[in-house]
Amino acid sequence: MTHIILKKGRDESLRRFHPWVFSGAIAALEGPEPAEGDIVDVRSAGGEILGCGHWQIGSISVRILSFGTATLPENFWTLRLGAALRARKALGLAGEGCLSATLTNCYRLVHGEGDGLPGLIVDWYDGVCVMQAHSAGMFKAREVIASALHEVYGDQLKAVYDKSSGTAPFKAGLDLCDGYLFKQDGYAPQEDSFVLENGHKFSVDWENGQKTGFFLDQRENRARVERYAAGKNVLNLFCYTGGFSVYALEGGAKSVDSVDSSARAMEMTDRNIVLNGYGTSQDPAADAIHHSYCCDALDFLHEAPEDKYDLMIVDPPAFAKHRGALHNALRAYQRLNADAIRKVAPGGIVFTFSCSQAVDKQAFALAVFSAAASTGRSVRILDRLNQPTDHPVSIYHPEGEYLKGLMLYVE
Ligand code: SAH
């Protein structure tokens, strides 16, 4: 095994359980040249073992899996995944007999560093685990992870699907081909299957959809939208598979318009609207409670009449994928929010979000503040919104916080 020796004084963050070793902190490598994704151990300048983790090429060189040990402890994967499931049980999201299981049977089981598994995402969809490896190490460990999931869930686990190809930032000559790592005897994905979230039905296409197929991170914010939707004309921008739209309809909205530039996403939105018992049309002139628009959300908003919508949801994709893109991203958030605030009807509500990890809460609030100021309207912050409890943030790794939002009241 390769030993990674840190420069003098560069061991502090590891001693505080921050799980990343940056390339600039490394003094020397001892032993064989590691391949991307190999397990290496990390030592202080004085030779003390600080932990072990996955080696990767890039500015983060090691993502620590286990602190204080040179190799992974026995049963490492089962123990970590078991701990992740225990946490979800404590939250009332998982476990037999849990109150919410009849209403919600999908949740995030593993949220990377927040669950002590840097580089790994696992989402649970009523018996099917969909995993995404964001590091070569996690990708190489996918078979072990699948069998550990089986051990942790037992017969409850119907299948494990690996969906790493789209998001893997690593090359390492790995054969990235999505597919099932495990299937219970007789399991076959059903076209008409759906999951439940707060009692609402959603069809999830993990094989062809974005990310793991559904945005579980908006569960609690969708429930908020439901609470305020009664009698409102709602606009859901960047709707993906229509999560917020279904909740708005269930909350008694007068009408809902959903917009996304992806044709596949709009198809899924229509499907989910119908699945929950509502009518939908792609023809703006048609008499339906829900209308779908497959187009650019910024253009749609720009051309939307003033005062038509009483409630807007603005949930764009990450405008800043890295810190270098921060400046342009903030300007984009500002322009988008200015349009939303300008267009919403008097007494209207805007739910606005950013899922860019590089844009922190303060920066986002400042962008929205500038947006509000540019419209000259009176705007109040009614609520501050976050990622839900199954997307935990390790206290030692604040970078895990990524979803932020504001609920605004526009006079
Ligand atoms: N609110 C959604 C998640 C949004 S993800 C939910 O609750 O599930 C961001 C979405 O924005 C994706 O579906 C993507 O297709 C869409 N998108 C990206 N750029 C866009 C654009 N310029 N106009 C409209 N939609 C866009």
XYZ file of C-alpha atoms and ligand atoms in Angstrom:
437
model
C 0.000 0.000 0.000
C 1.143 3.542 -0.697
C 1.809 5.919 2.183
C 0.992 9.589 1.627
C 3.277 11.747 3.773
C 1.965 15.224 4.562
C 4.020 18.395 4.802
C 4.813 19.597 8.287
C 1.826 21.399 9.837
C -0.584 20.222 7.119
C -2.192 17.525 9.303
C -4.408 19.917 11.253
C -7.581 19.592 9.155
C -7.403 15.778 9.203
C -7.109 15.832 12.974
C -10.341 17.835 12.923
C -11.937 15.088 10.787
C -12.130 17.069 7.556
C -11.999 14.236 5.008
C -10.076 15.844 2.125
C -6.312 15.862 1.569
C -5.346 18.512 -0.994
C -2.446 17.868 -3.369
C -0.626 20.936 -1.998
C -0.463 19.364 1.479
C 1.502 16.326 0.310
C 5.283 16.131 0.866
C 5.975 12.667 -0.556
C 4.561 9.325 -1.648
C 6.175 6.173 -0.271
C 5.661 2.805 -1.895
C 4.172 1.915 -5.252
C 2.637 4.636 -7.467
C -1.110 4.453 -6.666
C -3.724 4.122 -9.388
C -6.752 6.424 -9.170
C -9.258 4.856 -6.794
C -6.730 2.784 -4.794
C -6.798 2.832 -1.007
C -3.804 4.712 0.428
C -2.893 5.632 3.988
C -2.070 9.155 5.087
C 0.640 10.002 7.608
C 1.833 13.179 9.293
C 5.347 14.528 8.669
C 6.314 12.721 11.875
C 4.999 9.376 10.571
C 1.771 9.171 12.607
C -1.064 7.349 10.833
C -3.954 9.776 10.331
C -6.300 7.677 8.228
C -6.854 5.921 4.939
C -8.964 6.665 1.917
C -9.352 6.751 -1.838
C -6.546 8.194 -3.947
C -7.661 10.482 -6.723
C -6.140 12.664 -9.406
C -6.928 16.352 -9.034
C -6.737 19.067 -6.414
C -8.253 16.719 -3.802
C -5.764 13.826 -3.667
C -7.287 11.661 -0.948
C -10.827 11.395 0.374
C -10.594 9.819 3.811
C -12.848 6.866 4.572
C -11.483 5.934 7.980
C -9.671 8.221 10.414
C -6.884 6.856 12.614
C -6.410 3.545 10.784
C -4.020 2.570 7.965
C -6.495 0.137 6.387
C -10.276 -0.075 6.263
C -11.657 -1.728 9.387
C -13.281 -5.143 8.922
C -16.897 -4.885 7.708
C -16.288 -1.212 6.916
C -18.973 -0.958 4.209
C -21.643 -2.809 6.164
C -20.923 -0.733 9.259
C -21.074 2.618 7.438
C -24.168 1.749 5.408
C -25.786 0.307 8.533
C -25.074 3.585 10.363
C -26.590 5.547 7.459
C -29.753 3.431 7.614
C -29.918 3.799 11.389
C -29.846 7.574 10.965
C -32.742 7.411 8.446
C -34.683 5.241 10.891
C -34.083 7.830 13.588
C -35.538 10.426 11.208
C -38.678 8.359 10.708
C -37.950 7.848 7.004
C -37.004 4.172 7.046
C -37.797 1.042 8.954
C -40.726 -1.265 9.229
C -43.670 0.131 11.076
C -42.313 3.638 10.753
C -45.185 6.089 10.620
C -44.153 7.874 7.470
C -43.442 4.681 5.455
C -47.036 4.596 4.271
C -46.627 8.137 2.958
C -42.973 8.306 1.920
C -41.008 5.319 0.664
C -38.065 7.089 -0.957
C -35.152 8.849 0.705
C -31.411 9.434 0.393
C -29.536 6.689 2.235
C -26.003 7.963 1.632
C -25.098 11.616 1.220
C -21.335 11.409 0.632
C -19.197 13.045 3.297
C -22.316 13.631 5.419
C -22.508 9.875 5.916
C -18.768 9.241 6.182
C -18.654 7.925 2.607
C -17.007 10.662 0.505
C -17.832 10.370 -3.178
C -20.874 8.123 -2.791
C -24.571 8.845 -3.239
C -27.228 6.186 -2.673
C -30.938 6.927 -3.045
C -33.617 4.476 -1.929
C -36.724 4.130 -4.106
C -39.071 1.686 -2.391
C -36.653 -1.240 -2.430
C -34.362 -0.131 -5.243
C -31.042 1.523 -4.377
C -29.662 3.811 -7.058
C -25.998 4.644 -6.492
C -23.761 7.274 -8.032
C -19.999 7.185 -7.573
C -18.391 10.604 -7.753
C -14.894 9.160 -7.309
C -12.944 6.371 -8.974
C -12.536 4.707 -5.564
C -16.275 4.478 -4.992
C -16.780 3.269 -8.548
C -14.216 0.509 -8.089
C -15.906 -0.480 -4.809
C -19.396 -0.673 -6.375
C -19.729 -4.467 -6.145
C -18.711 -4.469 -2.460
C -21.136 -1.613 -1.841
C -23.956 -3.529 -3.540
C -23.397 -6.609 -1.384
C -23.113 -4.492 1.761
C -26.465 -2.872 0.848
C -27.906 -6.346 0.551
C -26.567 -7.260 3.955
C -27.948 -4.107 5.547
C -31.431 -4.273 3.992
C -31.853 -8.042 3.694
C -34.917 -9.142 1.736
C -36.249 -5.594 1.542
C -33.694 -4.861 -1.182
C -35.106 -5.563 -4.635
C -32.273 -4.177 -6.760
C -29.170 -2.005 -6.860
C -28.658 0.163 -9.933
C -25.347 1.886 -10.665
C -25.858 5.263 -12.333
C -22.282 6.589 -12.200
C -21.574 7.293 -15.857
C -23.123 10.743 -16.210
C -21.506 12.384 -13.217
C -18.151 10.660 -12.813
C -15.418 13.297 -12.916
C -12.768 10.554 -13.104
C -11.347 8.840 -16.153
C -8.874 6.236 -14.901
C -9.628 3.952 -17.857
C -12.717 2.639 -16.066
C -15.533 1.081 -18.011
C -18.435 3.321 -17.053
C -21.510 1.471 -18.080
C -24.635 1.945 -15.974
C -26.544 -1.135 -14.979
C -27.919 -3.371 -12.244
C -25.374 -4.647 -9.725
C -27.980 -6.749 -7.960
C -31.485 -7.969 -8.699
C -33.662 -10.076 -6.455
C -34.892 -13.237 -8.196
C -37.793 -12.270 -10.405
C -37.233 -8.506 -10.112
C -37.911 -6.555 -13.275
C -38.316 -2.778 -13.447
C -41.975 -1.974 -14.082
C -43.021 0.783 -16.470
C -45.946 1.732 -14.259
C -44.217 1.587 -10.877
C -44.066 4.675 -8.698
C -42.791 5.835 -5.326
C -44.647 7.783 -2.670
C -43.504 11.092 -1.268
C -45.737 12.571 1.420
C -48.531 10.461 -0.037
C -48.082 11.761 -3.606
C -47.148 9.439 -6.457
C -44.042 9.855 -8.591
C -42.790 7.720 -11.403
C -38.980 7.609 -11.194
C -36.846 6.705 -14.201
C -33.425 6.022 -12.691
C -32.150 4.465 -15.909
C -32.676 7.522 -18.142
C -33.485 10.406 -15.803
C -31.197 13.099 -14.408
C -29.083 12.299 -11.323
C -30.625 9.223 -9.647
C -34.003 9.909 -11.302
C -35.714 12.163 -8.769
C -34.762 15.191 -6.680
C -35.299 13.891 -3.170
C -33.722 17.012 -1.710
C -36.847 19.133 -2.250
C -39.248 16.901 -0.264
C -39.729 19.306 2.619
C -39.819 22.429 0.468
C -42.462 20.830 -1.752
C -44.571 20.252 1.356
C -44.228 23.970 2.133
C -45.461 24.870 -1.353
C -48.480 22.600 -0.827
C -49.315 24.509 2.340
C -49.531 27.858 0.518
C -50.970 26.802 -2.853
C -54.735 26.901 -2.202
C -56.548 29.035 -4.768
C -53.317 30.249 -6.372
C -52.108 30.419 -9.963
C -48.765 28.676 -9.700
C -45.689 28.793 -11.946
C -43.093 26.036 -11.467
C -39.877 26.961 -13.287
C -37.207 24.280 -13.876
C -39.800 21.707 -12.861
C -37.883 18.509 -13.842
C -40.403 15.698 -13.151
C -43.001 18.045 -11.708
C -42.460 17.508 -7.971
C -43.535 20.981 -6.889
C -46.388 20.981 -9.417
C -48.012 17.852 -7.978
C -47.797 19.252 -4.454
C -49.278 22.588 -5.580
C -52.237 20.777 -7.170
C -52.710 18.669 -4.038
C -52.678 21.891 -2.042
C -55.649 23.189 -4.030
C -53.966 25.428 -6.607
C -56.335 27.036 -9.116
C -53.863 26.383 -11.961
C -50.271 25.220 -12.359
C -47.887 25.923 -15.247
C -44.702 23.836 -15.342
C -41.636 24.717 -17.394
C -38.470 22.761 -18.220
C -36.199 22.770 -21.258
C -35.887 18.982 -21.254
C -38.530 17.201 -23.329
C -38.007 14.006 -21.343
C -38.542 15.938 -18.070
C -41.799 17.417 -19.376
C -43.002 13.971 -20.408
C -42.315 12.742 -16.876
C -44.058 15.811 -15.434
C -47.213 15.084 -17.443
C -47.055 11.488 -16.374
C -46.800 12.426 -12.691
C -49.636 14.954 -12.945
C -51.904 12.283 -14.453
C -50.704 9.657 -11.963
C -52.043 11.868 -9.186
C -55.412 12.294 -10.876
C -55.154 15.689 -12.599
C -55.569 16.802 -16.190
C -52.690 18.281 -18.140
C -52.149 19.787 -21.571
C -49.284 21.067 -23.678
C -51.664 23.394 -25.468
C -51.747 26.744 -23.619
C -55.279 27.379 -24.917
C -56.656 24.051 -23.655
C -58.912 23.934 -20.632
C -56.797 22.038 -18.080
C -55.715 22.682 -14.515
C -52.087 21.973 -15.447
C -50.128 23.136 -18.492
C -46.695 21.924 -19.591
C -44.186 24.096 -21.407
C -41.039 22.599 -22.837
C -38.865 25.683 -23.288
C -36.236 27.887 -21.725
C -37.439 28.958 -18.278
C -35.700 32.339 -18.424
C -37.377 33.196 -21.744
C -40.735 31.932 -20.472
C -40.515 34.105 -17.371
C -39.325 37.087 -19.358
C -42.353 36.860 -21.633
C -44.871 35.969 -18.903
C -47.519 38.616 -18.226
C -47.217 40.577 -15.002
C -49.529 39.611 -12.143
C -50.620 36.293 -13.688
C -48.950 34.120 -11.047
C -49.498 34.308 -7.274
C -46.946 31.641 -6.404
C -43.697 30.909 -8.186
C -41.086 28.206 -7.706
C -37.646 28.997 -9.110
C -35.331 25.976 -8.800
C -32.646 26.209 -11.499
C -29.752 23.780 -12.009
C -26.442 24.692 -10.334
C -25.315 27.878 -12.097
C -21.845 27.597 -10.513
C -20.361 24.132 -10.826
C -17.094 25.377 -9.288
C -15.767 28.493 -7.552
C -14.336 29.895 -10.792
C -17.853 30.322 -12.130
C -19.072 32.162 -9.032
C -19.223 35.699 -10.393
C -21.282 34.807 -13.472
C -23.493 32.521 -11.420
C -24.381 35.266 -8.961
C -25.318 37.572 -11.825
C -27.480 34.822 -13.322
C -29.281 34.269 -9.979
C -29.787 38.000 -9.693
C -31.316 38.380 -13.172
C -33.575 35.348 -12.781
C -34.835 36.427 -9.373
C -35.348 40.005 -10.497
C -37.645 38.735 -13.251
C -39.543 36.502 -10.813
C -40.019 39.276 -8.252
C -41.036 41.740 -10.967
C -43.644 39.373 -12.441
C -45.311 37.864 -9.367
C -48.752 39.268 -8.526
C -49.142 41.697 -5.601
C -49.257 39.674 -2.378
C -47.544 36.823 -4.179
C -45.039 34.298 -2.904
C -41.753 33.271 -4.538
C -39.870 30.142 -3.502
C -36.364 30.587 -4.880
C -33.453 28.149 -4.660
C -29.805 27.604 -5.440
C -28.236 24.148 -5.430
C -24.734 25.422 -6.277
C -22.376 24.300 -3.553
C -19.983 27.131 -4.495
C -22.680 29.749 -3.765
C -23.118 29.987 -0.001
C -26.206 31.196 1.867
C -24.953 34.750 2.269
C -23.943 35.125 -1.368
C -27.308 33.778 -2.520
C -29.221 36.057 -0.147
C -27.203 39.003 -1.462
C -28.019 38.092 -5.086
C -31.733 37.917 -4.229
C -31.473 41.162 -2.281
C -29.963 42.932 -5.316
C -32.670 41.391 -7.473
C -35.419 42.701 -5.172
C -33.840 46.148 -4.986
C -33.714 46.393 -8.776
C -37.485 45.892 -8.982
C -38.283 48.541 -6.379
C -40.976 46.288 -4.860
C -41.410 45.635 -1.144
C -40.122 42.141 -0.434
C -40.113 40.225 2.844
C -38.271 37.029 3.705
C -40.855 34.640 5.168
C -38.674 31.562 5.530
C -35.160 30.285 4.903
C -35.000 26.928 3.213
C -32.456 24.108 3.330
C -31.736 20.569 2.241
C -33.696 17.959 4.229
C -32.515 15.721 7.054
C -31.615 12.775 4.815
C -28.999 15.011 3.139
C -26.918 15.503 6.315
C -23.867 17.725 6.592
C -20.910 16.496 8.632
C -20.080 19.200 11.146
C -16.435 18.747 10.120
C -17.238 19.208 6.424
C -19.400 22.314 5.956
C -18.905 21.998 2.172
C -21.658 19.350 2.290
C -24.276 22.082 2.553
C -25.442 22.913 -0.955
C -29.198 23.533 -1.196
C -30.443 26.874 0.007
C -33.555 28.854 -0.654
C -35.737 31.752 0.389
C -39.476 32.061 0.636
C -40.362 35.636 -0.300
C -43.524 37.670 0.076
C -43.879 40.379 -2.528
C -46.205 43.235 -1.543
N -37.414 21.477 -9.163
C -37.057 20.168 -9.672
C -35.569 19.990 -9.839
C -34.898 20.985 -10.768
S -33.409 20.424 -11.457
C -37.672 19.092 -8.791
O -38.277 19.423 -7.769
O -37.546 17.924 -9.121
C -33.133 21.605 -12.688
C -33.938 21.428 -13.952
O -33.701 22.560 -14.782
C -33.618 20.212 -14.816
O -34.772 19.457 -14.991
C -33.162 20.793 -16.173
O -33.647 20.062 -17.285
C -33.786 22.161 -16.142
N -33.142 23.221 -16.919
C -31.835 23.507 -17.057
N -31.664 24.638 -17.762
C -32.894 25.100 -18.087
C -33.396 26.231 -18.801
N -32.561 27.143 -19.293
N -34.721 26.376 -18.922
C -35.576 25.468 -18.410
N -35.166 24.386 -17.725
C -33.845 24.194 -17.571
